[in-house]
CSV table of C-alpha atoms in Angstrom, one decimal:
chain,number,residue,atom,x,y,z
A,7,MET,CA,-12.6,21.2,4.4
A,8,THR,CA,-9.3,20.6,2.6
A,9,ALA,CA,-7.8,23.6,0.9
A,10,LEU,CA,-7.4,23.1,-2.9
A,11,ARG,CA,-3.8,22.8,-4.0
A,12,THR,CA,-2.6,24.3,-7.2
A,13,VAL,CA,-1.0,21.5,-9.1
A,14,PRO,CA,-0.1,21.8,-12.7
A,15,GLY,CA,-1.9,19.5,-15.0
A,16,THR,CA,-1.8,18.5,-18.7
A,17,ILE,CA,-4.0,16.6,-21.0
A,18,THR,CA,-2.5,15.2,-24.1
A,19,PRO,CA,-4.4,16.0,-27.4
A,20,ASP,CA,-5.3,12.4,-28.0
A,21,ALA,CA,-6.5,12.0,-24.4
A,22,ALA,CA,-8.6,15.2,-24.8
A,23,GLU,CA,-10.1,13.8,-28.0
A,24,ARG,CA,-10.9,10.5,-26.3
A,25,LEU,CA,-12.6,12.3,-23.3
A,26,ALA,CA,-14.7,14.2,-25.8
A,27,GLU,CA,-15.7,10.9,-27.6
A,28,LEU,CA,-16.6,9.4,-24.2
A,29,GLY,CA,-18.4,12.5,-23.0
A,30,MET,CA,-16.7,12.1,-19.7
A,31,HIS,CA,-14.9,15.4,-19.2
A,32,ALA,CA,-16.8,16.2,-16.1
A,33,GLU,CA,-16.0,12.8,-14.5
A,34,CYS,CA,-12.3,13.3,-15.3
A,35,GLU,CA,-12.3,16.8,-13.7
A,36,ARG,CA,-13.8,15.3,-10.5
A,37,MET,CA,-11.0,12.7,-10.5
A,38,LEU,CA,-8.3,15.3,-11.0
A,39,GLU,CA,-9.7,17.5,-8.2
A,40,HIS,CA,-9.9,14.6,-5.8
A,41,ALA,CA,-6.3,13.7,-6.6
A,42,ARG,CA,-5.2,17.3,-5.9
A,43,GLN,CA,-6.9,17.2,-2.6
A,44,THR,CA,-5.8,13.8,-1.4
A,45,VAL,CA,-2.5,12.6,-2.9
A,46,PRO,CA,0.5,13.5,-0.7
A,47,GLY,CA,3.6,14.9,-2.5
A,48,LEU,CA,1.6,15.5,-5.7
A,49,ARG,CA,3.7,17.6,-8.1
A,50,ALA,CA,1.8,17.4,-11.3
A,51,ILE,CA,-1.0,15.5,-13.1
A,52,ARG,CA,-0.8,14.2,-16.6
A,53,VAL,CA,-3.8,12.8,-18.4
A,54,VAL,CA,-2.7,10.4,-21.2
A,55,MET,CA,-4.1,7.7,-23.4
A,56,ARG,CA,-4.0,4.2,-21.9
A,57,PRO,CA,-2.6,1.7,-24.3
A,58,VAL,CA,-4.7,-1.2,-25.3
A,59,TYR,CA,-3.9,-4.4,-23.3
A,60,ASP,CA,-5.3,-7.8,-23.3
A,61,THR,CA,-7.8,-6.8,-20.5
A,62,HIS,CA,-9.1,-3.7,-22.4
A,63,GLU,CA,-10.8,-3.8,-25.7
A,64,ASP,CA,-10.5,-0.1,-26.4
A,65,THR,CA,-8.3,2.8,-25.4
A,66,GLY,CA,-8.9,4.6,-22.2
A,67,ILE,CA,-7.5,7.3,-20.1
A,68,THR,CA,-4.7,7.1,-17.6
A,69,ILE,CA,-4.3,9.8,-14.9
A,70,GLU,CA,-0.6,9.9,-14.1
A,71,ALA,CA,0.0,11.4,-10.6
A,72,VAL,CA,3.5,12.7,-10.5
A,73,VAL,CA,4.7,12.5,-6.9
A,74,ASP,CA,8.0,13.3,-5.3
A,75,LYS,CA,10.2,10.2,-5.0
A,76,THR,CA,10.4,10.8,-1.2
A,77,TYR,CA,6.7,9.8,-1.1
A,78,ARG,CA,6.1,6.9,1.3
A,79,PRO,CA,4.1,4.0,-0.2
A,80,GLU,CA,2.7,3.1,3.2
A,81,ASP,CA,0.6,6.3,3.0
A,82,GLN,CA,-1.6,4.3,0.5
A,83,PRO,CA,-3.1,7.2,-1.4
A,84,TRP,CA,-3.6,4.8,-4.4
A,85,LYS,CA,-5.8,2.5,-2.4
A,86,GLN,CA,-7.8,5.4,-0.9
A,87,TRP,CA,-8.2,7.0,-4.4
A,88,GLU,CA,-9.3,3.6,-5.8
A,89,ASP,CA,-11.9,3.2,-3.0
A,90,TRP,CA,-13.2,6.7,-3.7
A,91,PHE,CA,-13.2,6.1,-7.5
A,92,TYR,CA,-15.3,2.9,-7.2
A,93,THR,CA,-17.8,4.4,-4.8
A,94,SER,CA,-18.1,7.6,-6.8
A,95,PHE,CA,-18.6,6.4,-10.3
A,96,PRO,CA,-20.6,3.6,-12.1
A,97,PRO,CA,-19.0,0.7,-14.0
A,98,GLN,CA,-19.5,2.6,-17.3
A,99,VAL,CA,-16.8,5.0,-16.1
A,100,TRP,CA,-14.5,2.5,-14.4
A,101,GLU,CA,-13.8,0.8,-17.7
A,102,HIS,CA,-12.3,3.9,-19.3
A,103,PHE,CA,-10.1,5.3,-16.5
A,104,ASP,CA,-7.2,4.3,-14.3
A,105,MET,CA,-4.7,6.2,-12.2
A,106,CYS,CA,-1.0,5.4,-11.6
A,107,PRO,CA,1.8,7.0,-9.7
A,108,VAL,CA,4.9,8.4,-11.5
A,109,TYR,CA,7.8,8.9,-9.1
A,110,GLU,CA,10.2,11.8,-9.9
A,111,THR,CA,12.9,13.7,-8.0
A,112,GLY,CA,14.3,17.2,-8.3
A,113,HIS,CA,12.9,20.0,-10.4
A,114,ALA,CA,12.8,20.2,-14.2
A,115,GLY,CA,14.9,22.9,-15.8
């Protein structure tokens, strides 16, 4: 069993409101815990509103996984996370969530 890592996370107020509207807080928590356990170089997690695009009729939730810029894309955690996501949740959840990497270097402050 993988030890849980303590990774700081934030949920913006508008994303929290949308999670409440969707009634999918538990699903989001599962996604965050899975990211904490599986994404290499994870430094923080931000849960934000996904802007409306042509492919989405309503606003959804984006999980931003902040990773160190030294992260190696060939590790493919995004593909692994996506595979887990689509086998763990029904389509009614898929349409409201996505995850993307945010590459950062150094330390804030």
